[in-house]
Coordinates of C-alpha atoms in Angstrom, one line a residue:
X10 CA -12.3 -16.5 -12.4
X11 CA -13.7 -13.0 -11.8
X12 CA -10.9 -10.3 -10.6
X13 CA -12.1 -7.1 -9.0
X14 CA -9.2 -4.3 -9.5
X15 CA -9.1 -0.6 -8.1
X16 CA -9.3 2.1 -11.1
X17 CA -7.2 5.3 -11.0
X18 CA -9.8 7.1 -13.5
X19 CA -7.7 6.7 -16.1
X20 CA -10.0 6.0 -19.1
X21 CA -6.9 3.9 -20.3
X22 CA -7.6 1.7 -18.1
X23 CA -10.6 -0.1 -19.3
X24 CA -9.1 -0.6 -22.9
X25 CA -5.6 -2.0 -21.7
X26 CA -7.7 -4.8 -19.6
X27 CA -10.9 -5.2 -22.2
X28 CA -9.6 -8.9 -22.9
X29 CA -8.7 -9.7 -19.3
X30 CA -10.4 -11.5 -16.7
X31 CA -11.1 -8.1 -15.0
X32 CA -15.0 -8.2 -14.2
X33 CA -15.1 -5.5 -11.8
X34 CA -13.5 -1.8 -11.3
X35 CA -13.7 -0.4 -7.6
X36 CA -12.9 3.3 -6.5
X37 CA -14.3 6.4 -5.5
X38 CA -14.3 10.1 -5.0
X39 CA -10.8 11.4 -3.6
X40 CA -13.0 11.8 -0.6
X41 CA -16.3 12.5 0.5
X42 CA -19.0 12.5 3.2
X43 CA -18.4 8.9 4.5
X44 CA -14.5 8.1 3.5
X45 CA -12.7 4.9 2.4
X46 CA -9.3 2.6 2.8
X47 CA -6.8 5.0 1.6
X48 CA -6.0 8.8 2.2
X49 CA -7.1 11.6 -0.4
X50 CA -3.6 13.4 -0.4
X51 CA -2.3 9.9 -2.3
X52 CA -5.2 9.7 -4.6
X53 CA -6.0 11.5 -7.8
X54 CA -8.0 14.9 -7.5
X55 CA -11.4 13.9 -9.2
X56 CA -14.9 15.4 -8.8
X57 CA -18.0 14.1 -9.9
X58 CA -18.1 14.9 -13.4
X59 CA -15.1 12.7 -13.7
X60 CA -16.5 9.9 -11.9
X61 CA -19.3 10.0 -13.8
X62 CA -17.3 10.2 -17.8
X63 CA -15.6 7.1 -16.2
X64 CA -18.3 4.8 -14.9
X65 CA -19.8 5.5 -18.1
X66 CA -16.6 4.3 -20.3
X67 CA -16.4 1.3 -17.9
X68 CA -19.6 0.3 -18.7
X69 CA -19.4 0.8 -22.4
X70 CA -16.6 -1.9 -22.3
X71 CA -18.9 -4.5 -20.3
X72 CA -17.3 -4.0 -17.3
X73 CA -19.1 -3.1 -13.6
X74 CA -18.5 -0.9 -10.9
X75 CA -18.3 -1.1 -7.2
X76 CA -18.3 2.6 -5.5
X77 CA -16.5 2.4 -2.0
X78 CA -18.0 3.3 1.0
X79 CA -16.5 1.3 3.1
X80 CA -15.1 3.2 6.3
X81 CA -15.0 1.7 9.9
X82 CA -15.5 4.6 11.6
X83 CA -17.7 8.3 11.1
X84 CA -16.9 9.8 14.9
X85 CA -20.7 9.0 15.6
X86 CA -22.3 11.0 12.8
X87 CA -24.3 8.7 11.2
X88 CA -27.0 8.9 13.9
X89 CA -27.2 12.4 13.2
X90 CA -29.6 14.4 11.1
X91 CA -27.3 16.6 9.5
X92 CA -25.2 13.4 8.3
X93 CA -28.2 11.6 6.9
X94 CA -29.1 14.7 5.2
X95 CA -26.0 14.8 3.1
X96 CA -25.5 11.3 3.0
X97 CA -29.0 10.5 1.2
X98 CA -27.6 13.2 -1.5
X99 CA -24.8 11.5 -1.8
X100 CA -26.5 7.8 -2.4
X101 CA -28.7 9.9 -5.0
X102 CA -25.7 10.9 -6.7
X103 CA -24.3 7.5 -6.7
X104 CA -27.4 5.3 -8.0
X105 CA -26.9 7.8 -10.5
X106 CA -23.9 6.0 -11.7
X107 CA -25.8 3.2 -12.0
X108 CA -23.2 0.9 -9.8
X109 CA -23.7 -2.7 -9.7
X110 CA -21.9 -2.8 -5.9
X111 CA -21.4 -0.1 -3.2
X112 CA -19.1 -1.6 -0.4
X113 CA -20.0 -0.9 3.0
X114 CA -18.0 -1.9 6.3
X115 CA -20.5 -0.6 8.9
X116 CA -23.7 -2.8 9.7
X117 CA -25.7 0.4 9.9
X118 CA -24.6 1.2 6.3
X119 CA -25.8 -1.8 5.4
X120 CA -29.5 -0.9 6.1
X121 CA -29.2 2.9 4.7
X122 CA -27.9 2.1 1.4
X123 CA -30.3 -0.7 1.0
X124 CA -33.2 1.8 1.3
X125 CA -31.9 4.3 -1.0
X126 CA -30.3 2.0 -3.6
X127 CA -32.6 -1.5 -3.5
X128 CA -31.2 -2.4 -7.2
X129 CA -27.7 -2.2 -6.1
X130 CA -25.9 -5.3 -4.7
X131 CA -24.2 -4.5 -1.1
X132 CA -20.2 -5.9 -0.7
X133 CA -19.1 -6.1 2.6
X134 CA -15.7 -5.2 2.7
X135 CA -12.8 -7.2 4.1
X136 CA -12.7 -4.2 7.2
X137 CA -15.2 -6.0 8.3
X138 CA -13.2 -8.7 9.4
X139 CA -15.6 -11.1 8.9
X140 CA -13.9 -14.1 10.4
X141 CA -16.1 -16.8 11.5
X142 CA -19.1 -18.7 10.1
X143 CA -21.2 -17.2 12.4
X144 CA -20.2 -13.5 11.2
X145 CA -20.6 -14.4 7.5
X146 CA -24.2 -16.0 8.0
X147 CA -25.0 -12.8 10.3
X148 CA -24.2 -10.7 7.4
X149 CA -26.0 -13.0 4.7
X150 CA -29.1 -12.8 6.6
X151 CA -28.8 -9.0 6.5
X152 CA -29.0 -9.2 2.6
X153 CA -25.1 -8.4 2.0
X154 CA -25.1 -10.0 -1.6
X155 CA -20.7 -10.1 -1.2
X156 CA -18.1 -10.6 1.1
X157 CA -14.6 -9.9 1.1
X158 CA -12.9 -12.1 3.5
X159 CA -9.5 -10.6 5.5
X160 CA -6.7 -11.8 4.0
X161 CA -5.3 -13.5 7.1
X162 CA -8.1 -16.4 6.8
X163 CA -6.2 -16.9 3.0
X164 CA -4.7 -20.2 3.9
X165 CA -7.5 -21.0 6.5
X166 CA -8.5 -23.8 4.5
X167 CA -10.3 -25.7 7.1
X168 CA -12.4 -22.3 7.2
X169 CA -13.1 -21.5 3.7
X170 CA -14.6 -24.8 3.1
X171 CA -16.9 -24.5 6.1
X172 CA -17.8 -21.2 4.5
X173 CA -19.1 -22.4 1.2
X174 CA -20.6 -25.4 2.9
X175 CA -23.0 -23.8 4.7
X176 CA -23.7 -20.1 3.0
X177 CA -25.0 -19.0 0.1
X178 CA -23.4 -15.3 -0.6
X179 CA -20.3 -14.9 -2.8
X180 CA -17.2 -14.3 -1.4
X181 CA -13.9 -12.4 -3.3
X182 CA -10.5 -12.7 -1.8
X183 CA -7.9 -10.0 -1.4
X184 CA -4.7 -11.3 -4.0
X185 CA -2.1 -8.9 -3.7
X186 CA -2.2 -7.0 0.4
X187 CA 1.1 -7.6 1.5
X188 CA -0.1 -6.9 5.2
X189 CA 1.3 -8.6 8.0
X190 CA -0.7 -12.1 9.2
X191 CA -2.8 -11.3 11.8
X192 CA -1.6 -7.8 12.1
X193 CA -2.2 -5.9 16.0
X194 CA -2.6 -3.1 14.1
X195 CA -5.0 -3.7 11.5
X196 CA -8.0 -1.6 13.3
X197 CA -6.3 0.8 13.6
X198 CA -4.8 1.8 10.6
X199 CA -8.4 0.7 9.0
X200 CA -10.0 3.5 11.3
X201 CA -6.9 6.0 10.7
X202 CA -7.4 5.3 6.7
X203 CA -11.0 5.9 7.6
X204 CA -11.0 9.0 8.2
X205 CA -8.3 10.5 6.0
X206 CA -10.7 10.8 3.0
X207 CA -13.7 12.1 4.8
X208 CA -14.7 15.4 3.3
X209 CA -15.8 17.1 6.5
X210 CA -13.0 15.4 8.8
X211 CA -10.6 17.7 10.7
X212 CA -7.3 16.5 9.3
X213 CA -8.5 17.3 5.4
X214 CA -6.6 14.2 3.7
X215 CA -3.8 13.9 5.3
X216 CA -2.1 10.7 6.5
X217 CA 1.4 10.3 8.2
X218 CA 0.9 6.5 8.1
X219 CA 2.4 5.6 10.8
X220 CA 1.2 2.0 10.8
X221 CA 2.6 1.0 7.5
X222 CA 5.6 2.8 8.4
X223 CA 5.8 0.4 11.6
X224 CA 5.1 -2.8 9.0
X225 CA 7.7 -1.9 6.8
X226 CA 10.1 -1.6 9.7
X227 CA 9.0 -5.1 10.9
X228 CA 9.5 -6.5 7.5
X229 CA 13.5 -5.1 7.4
X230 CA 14.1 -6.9 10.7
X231 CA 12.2 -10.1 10.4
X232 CA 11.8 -10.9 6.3
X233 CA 10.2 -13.9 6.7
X234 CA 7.0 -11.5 7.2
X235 CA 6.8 -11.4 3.7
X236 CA 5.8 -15.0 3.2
X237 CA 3.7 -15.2 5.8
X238 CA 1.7 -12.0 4.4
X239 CA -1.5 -14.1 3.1
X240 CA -1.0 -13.2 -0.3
X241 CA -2.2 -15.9 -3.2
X242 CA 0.2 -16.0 -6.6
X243 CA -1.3 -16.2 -10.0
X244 CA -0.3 -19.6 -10.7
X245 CA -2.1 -20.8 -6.9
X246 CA -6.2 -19.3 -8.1
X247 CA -6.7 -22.4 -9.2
X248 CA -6.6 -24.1 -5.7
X249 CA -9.2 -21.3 -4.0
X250 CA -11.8 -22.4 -7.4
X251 CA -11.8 -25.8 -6.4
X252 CA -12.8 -25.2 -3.0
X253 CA -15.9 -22.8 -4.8
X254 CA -13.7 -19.0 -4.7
X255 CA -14.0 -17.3 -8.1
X256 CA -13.5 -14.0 -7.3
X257 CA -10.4 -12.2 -6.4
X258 CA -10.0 -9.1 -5.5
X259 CA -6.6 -6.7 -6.6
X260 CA -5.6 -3.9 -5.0
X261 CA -3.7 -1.1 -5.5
X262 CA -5.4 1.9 -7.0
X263 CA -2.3 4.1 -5.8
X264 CA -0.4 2.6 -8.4
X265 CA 0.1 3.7 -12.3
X266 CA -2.0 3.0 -14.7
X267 CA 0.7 0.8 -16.9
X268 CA 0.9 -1.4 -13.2
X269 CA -2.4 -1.6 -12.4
X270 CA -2.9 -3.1 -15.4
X271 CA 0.1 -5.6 -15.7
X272 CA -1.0 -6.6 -12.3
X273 CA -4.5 -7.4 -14.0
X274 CA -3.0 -9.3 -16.7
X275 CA -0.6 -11.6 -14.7
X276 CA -3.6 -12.9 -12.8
X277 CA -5.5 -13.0 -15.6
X278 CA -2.8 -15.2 -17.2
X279 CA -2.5 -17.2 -14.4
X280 CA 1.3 -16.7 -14.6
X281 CA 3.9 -14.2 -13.6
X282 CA 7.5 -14.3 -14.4
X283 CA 9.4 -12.1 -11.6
X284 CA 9.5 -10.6 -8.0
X285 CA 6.3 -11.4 -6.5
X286 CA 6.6 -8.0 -4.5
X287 CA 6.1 -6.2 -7.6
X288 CA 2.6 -7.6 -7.7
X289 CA 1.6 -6.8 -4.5
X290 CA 1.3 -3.5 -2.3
X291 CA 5.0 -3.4 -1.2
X292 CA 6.8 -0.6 -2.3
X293 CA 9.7 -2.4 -4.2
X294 CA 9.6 1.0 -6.8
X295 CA 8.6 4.5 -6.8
X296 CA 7.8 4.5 -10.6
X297 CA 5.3 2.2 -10.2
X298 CA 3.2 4.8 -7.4
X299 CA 2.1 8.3 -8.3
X300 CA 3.8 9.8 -6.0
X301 CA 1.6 12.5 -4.0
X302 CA 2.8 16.0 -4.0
X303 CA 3.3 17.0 -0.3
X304 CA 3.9 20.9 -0.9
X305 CA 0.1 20.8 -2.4
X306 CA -1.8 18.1 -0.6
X307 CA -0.4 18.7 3.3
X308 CA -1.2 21.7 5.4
X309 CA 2.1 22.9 7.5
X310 CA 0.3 22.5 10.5
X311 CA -0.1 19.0 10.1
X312 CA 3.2 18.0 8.9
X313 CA 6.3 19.8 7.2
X314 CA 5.9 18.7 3.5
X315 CA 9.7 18.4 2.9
X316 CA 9.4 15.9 6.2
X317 CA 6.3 14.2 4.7
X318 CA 8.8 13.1 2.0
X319 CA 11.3 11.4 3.7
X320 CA 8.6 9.5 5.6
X321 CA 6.8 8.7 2.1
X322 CA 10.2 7.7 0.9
X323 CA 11.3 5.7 4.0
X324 CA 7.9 3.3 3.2
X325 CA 10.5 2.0 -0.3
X326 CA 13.5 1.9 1.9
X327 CA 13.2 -2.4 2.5
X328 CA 14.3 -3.8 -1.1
X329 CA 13.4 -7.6 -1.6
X330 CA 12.8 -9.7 -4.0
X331 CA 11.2 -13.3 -4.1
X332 CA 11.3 -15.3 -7.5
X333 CA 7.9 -16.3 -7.5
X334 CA 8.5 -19.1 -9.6
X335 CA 10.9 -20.5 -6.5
X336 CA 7.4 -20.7 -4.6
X337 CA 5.7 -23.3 -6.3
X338 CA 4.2 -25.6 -3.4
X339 CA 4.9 -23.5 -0.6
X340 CA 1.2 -23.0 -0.2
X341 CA 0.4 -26.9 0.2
X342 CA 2.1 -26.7 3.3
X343 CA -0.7 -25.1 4.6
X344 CA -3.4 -27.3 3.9
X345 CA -3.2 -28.5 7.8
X346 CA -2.0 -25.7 9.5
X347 CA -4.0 -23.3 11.4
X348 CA -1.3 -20.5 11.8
X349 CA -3.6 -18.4 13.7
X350 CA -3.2 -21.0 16.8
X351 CA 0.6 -21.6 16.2
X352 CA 3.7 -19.9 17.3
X353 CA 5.6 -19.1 14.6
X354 CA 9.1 -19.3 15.9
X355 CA 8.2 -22.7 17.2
X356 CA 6.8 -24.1 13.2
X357 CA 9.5 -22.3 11.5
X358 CA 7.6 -23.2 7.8
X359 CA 7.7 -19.6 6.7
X360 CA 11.4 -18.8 8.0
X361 CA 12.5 -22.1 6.1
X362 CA 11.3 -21.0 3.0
X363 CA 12.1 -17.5 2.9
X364 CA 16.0 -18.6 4.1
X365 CA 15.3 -19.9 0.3
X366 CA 13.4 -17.7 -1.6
X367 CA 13.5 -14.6 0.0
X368 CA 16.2 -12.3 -1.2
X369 CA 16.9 -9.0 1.1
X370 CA 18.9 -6.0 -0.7
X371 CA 21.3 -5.0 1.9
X372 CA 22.6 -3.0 3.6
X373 CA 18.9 -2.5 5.8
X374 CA 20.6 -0.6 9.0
X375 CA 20.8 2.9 8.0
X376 CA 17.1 2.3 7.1
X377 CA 16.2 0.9 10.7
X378 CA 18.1 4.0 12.3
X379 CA 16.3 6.4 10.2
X380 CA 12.6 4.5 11.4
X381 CA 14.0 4.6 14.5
X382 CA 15.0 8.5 14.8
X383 CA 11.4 8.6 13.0
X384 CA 9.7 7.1 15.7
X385 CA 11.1 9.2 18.2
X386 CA 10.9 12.2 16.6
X387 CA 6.7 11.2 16.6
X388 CA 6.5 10.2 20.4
X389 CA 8.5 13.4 21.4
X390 CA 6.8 15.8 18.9
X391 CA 10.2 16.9 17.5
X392 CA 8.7 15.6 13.8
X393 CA 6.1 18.4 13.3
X394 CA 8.9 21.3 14.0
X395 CA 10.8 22.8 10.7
X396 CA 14.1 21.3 10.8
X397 CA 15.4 24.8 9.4
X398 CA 17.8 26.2 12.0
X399 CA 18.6 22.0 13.6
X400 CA 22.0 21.4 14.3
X401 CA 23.5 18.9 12.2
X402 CA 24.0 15.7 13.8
X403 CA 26.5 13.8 11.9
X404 CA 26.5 9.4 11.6
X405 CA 29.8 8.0 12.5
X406 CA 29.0 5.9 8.7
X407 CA 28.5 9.9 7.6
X408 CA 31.9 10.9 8.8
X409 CA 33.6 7.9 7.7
X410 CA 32.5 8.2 4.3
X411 CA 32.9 11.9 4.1
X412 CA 36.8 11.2 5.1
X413 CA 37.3 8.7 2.6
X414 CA 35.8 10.8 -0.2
X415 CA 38.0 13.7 0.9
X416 CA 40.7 11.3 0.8
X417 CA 40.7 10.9 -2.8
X418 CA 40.5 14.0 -3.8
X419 CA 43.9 15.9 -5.4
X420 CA 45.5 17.2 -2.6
X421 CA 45.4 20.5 -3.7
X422 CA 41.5 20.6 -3.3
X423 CA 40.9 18.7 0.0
X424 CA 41.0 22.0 1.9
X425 CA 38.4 23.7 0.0
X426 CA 36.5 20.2 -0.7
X427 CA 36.0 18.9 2.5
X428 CA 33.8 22.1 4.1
X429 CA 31.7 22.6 0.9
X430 CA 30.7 18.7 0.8
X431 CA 29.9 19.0 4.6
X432 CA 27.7 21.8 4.1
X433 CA 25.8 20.3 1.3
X434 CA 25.4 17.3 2.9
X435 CA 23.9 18.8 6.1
X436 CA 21.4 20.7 3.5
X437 CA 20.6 17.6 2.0
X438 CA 19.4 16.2 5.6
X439 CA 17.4 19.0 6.5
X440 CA 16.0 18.6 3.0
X441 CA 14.9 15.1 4.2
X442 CA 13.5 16.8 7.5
X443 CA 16.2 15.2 9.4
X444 CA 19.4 17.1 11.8
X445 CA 21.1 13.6 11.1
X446 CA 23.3 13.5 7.9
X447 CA 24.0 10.1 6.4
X448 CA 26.0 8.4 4.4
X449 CA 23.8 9.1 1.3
X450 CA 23.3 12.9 2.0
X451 CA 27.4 12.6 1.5
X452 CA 27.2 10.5 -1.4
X453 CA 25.0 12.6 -3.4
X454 CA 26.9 15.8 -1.6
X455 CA 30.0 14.5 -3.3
X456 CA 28.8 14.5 -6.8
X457 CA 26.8 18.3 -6.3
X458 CA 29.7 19.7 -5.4
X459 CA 31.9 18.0 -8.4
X460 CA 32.1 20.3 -11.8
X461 CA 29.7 18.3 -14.0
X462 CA 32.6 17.3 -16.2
X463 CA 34.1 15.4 -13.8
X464 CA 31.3 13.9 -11.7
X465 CA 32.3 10.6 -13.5
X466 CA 35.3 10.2 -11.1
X467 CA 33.1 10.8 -8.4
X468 CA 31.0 8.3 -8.9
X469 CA 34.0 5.6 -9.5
X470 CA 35.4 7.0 -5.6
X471 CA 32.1 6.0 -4.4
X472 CA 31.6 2.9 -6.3
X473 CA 35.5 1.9 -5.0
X474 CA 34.6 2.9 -1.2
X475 CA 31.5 0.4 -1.9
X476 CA 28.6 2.5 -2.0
X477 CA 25.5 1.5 -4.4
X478 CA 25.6 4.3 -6.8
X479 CA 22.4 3.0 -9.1
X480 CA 20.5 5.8 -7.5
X481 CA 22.9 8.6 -8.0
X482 CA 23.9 7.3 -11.4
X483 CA 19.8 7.5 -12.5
X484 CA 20.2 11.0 -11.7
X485 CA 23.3 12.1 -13.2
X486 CA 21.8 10.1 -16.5
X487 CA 18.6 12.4 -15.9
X488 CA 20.6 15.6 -15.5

């Protein structure tokens, strides 16, 4: 077993994993001339010299490196001279890194980075969507050394052996996406990703990412998504190996260093004791992201930076949780399916299990109404105006709560409570970029607007009115 996993640049990161089954580290610039799978504004500001210190410590420890150049789309440039100008100092620049891999998803790539870097082994990345035989023995001929297969032909087990039956090239598989199976929109956001770390691109870095917004919210109303994401569990490598797939690749380098690395070592132990979400891309926890600073990394033009929050925010909104132990055998069942010819509602296998396994923190609603206001607010245009100035517009579950909360209150303060906990609360909205105050802007309203002494009994009147105070309560702790 060979695992490929995305580096940060953290030079901790190649001493935490020197005794793991890590053979491979993957990453690149925050953005540059031909872009990559995931925006600059959520990656770490790095230049070249800090690319270079890292490579360098990566290779000290016996690992190799795989620089990404793997966007679908550069709006034509690459047949023009000015492009392959900069491009060949680029490639320069990177065989000076002496990479083992460079990942490419456009055939013409293929050829260019061949020519300036013969040495350097060419992986085909999985936004190629290399999905027949014929396409992988295509790309073999072409001299493309690596492939890494979407994750939607994971339990195509009829297809993987067919694959290793009759090419030669090595193949990784993705571990740990959580994307939907056979996403509509997986082009799309590839191309969208594409482009939001090109150096010379209009939009500069920045990504409103609508399309995982639009999984997430697909996710909240159908959970049974989640197990029919093609993900593959520690404890399940073992089946891929027999069929001849040693190399797996995890993903995600948006993470923190101390998760990237327990992700590393779970696989590498074959074992994982836990949610099974926390091991993959879904955003079960904020602590385990470095979270991007919007106020630095957005222009206003693009997108108002306190707005850019709520939608990063809303992308942790659907809380599961899936005992990954409770899965063992639920991917034999798919050792004679071929899912991508079967309607789902009519085999039911994945809805059946997660009706088991899945567990979905509730309530979900408030988060559906706020993608849905989202949403809107995107098709109308409404999203890229300041909400400074908006007029409030208040949930009847807002109202409700902010009645009982007054309610409690002595008697002698209601009259002076109940005005300064509805002003706060429609600040606390607008804060969010949204004219809609909710029940949490009233929650955490209520305890701002309570002498700190006695925000205690503020909590307890939320707690008895059966609102999840964990949130507020990890604030008040934190002062």
């Amino acid at each position: 077993m060979k695992l490929s996993v995305g580096t940060n640049f953290d030079d901790r990161l190649p001493i935490l994993l020197k005794d793991s089954h890590v053979d491979v580290f993957y990453g690149k610039l925050s953005s540059d001339l031909v872009g990559g799978g995931r925006p600059t504004f959520a990656l770490p500001t790095i230049d070249r010299a800090r690319v270079e210190e890292h490579v360098k410590l990566l290779h000290a420890y016996g690992f190799k490196f795989n620089y990404l150049l793997n966007a679908t789309c550069l709006d034509n440039l690459e047949t023009t001279k000015d492009f392959h100008y900069r491009l060949r100092e680029l490639l320069e620049w990177i065989g000076t890194l002496q990479p083992e891999y460079v990942t490419v998803s456009l055939p013409m790539l293929i050829d260019m980075v061949r020519t300036a870097l013969p040495d350097v082994k060419i992986s085909l990345s999985t936004f190629a969507n290399v999905n027949t035989l014929r396409q992988a023995q295509y790309f073999e001929e072409k001299g493309v050394s690596e492939i890494t297969l979407p994750e939607s032909r994971n339990r195509d087990f009829a297809f993987l052996e067919s694959l290793r039956k009759n090419t030669r090239c090595d193949y990784q598989l993705i571990a740990t996406n959580d994307c939907m199976l056979d996403c509509p929109m997986r082009q799309n956001h590839a191309n969208f990703q594409s482009h939001a770390s090109q150096c010379n691109h209009v939009t500069d870095g920045f990504a409103l990412d609508y399309y995982m917004l639009r999984c997430t919210e697909r996710k909240l109303q159908h959970p049974e998504e989640l197990l029919k994401s093609q993900w593959i569990r520690p404890e399940d490598m073992y089946i891929y190996e027999e069929l001849g797939y040693h190399k797996f690749k995890l993903t995600e380098r948006m993470k923190t260093t101390e998760k990237i690395a327990a992700t590393a070592q779970s696989y590498s132990e074959r074992k994982y004791e836990g949610n099974l979400l926390s091991l993959l891309n879904s955003r079960m926890a904020e602590a385990d992201f470095e979270m991007p600073n919007f106020s630095k990394n957005i222009k206003e033009d693009f997108a108002p930076s306190d707005k850019m929050r709520q939608v990063y925010r809303l992308l942790f909104s659907f809380q599961a949780s899936i005992d990954n132990e409770s899965l063992e055998g639920f991917l034999e069942g798919f050792r004679s399916k071929r899912c991508d010819r079967m309607d789902c509602d009519k085999c039911g296998y994945c809805a059946e299990w997660a009706s088991r396994t899945v567990s979905v923190a509730k309530p979900g609603d408030e988060a559906l109404k706020e993608f849905e206001q989202l949403f809107a607010a995107l098709a109308s245009g409404s999203f890229f105006e300041s909400a400074a100035g908006a007029k409030a517009v208040w949930s009847a579950e807002g109202e409700s709560l902010l009645e009982a909360v007054i309610g409690r209150k002595p008697e002698f303060i209601r009259d002076m409570a109940g005005p300064e906990i509805r002003k706060k609360s429609e600040e606390l909205a607008a804060a969010r970029g949204s004219a809609q105050v909710l029940r949490q802007d009233v929650a955490k309203a209520n305890v701002l607007c309570t002498p700190a002494d006695f925000r205690m009994f503020a909590l307890s009147d939320l707690r008895a009115l059966g609102f999840d105070t964990a949130e507020l309560d990890l604030e008040e702790a934190a002062g």
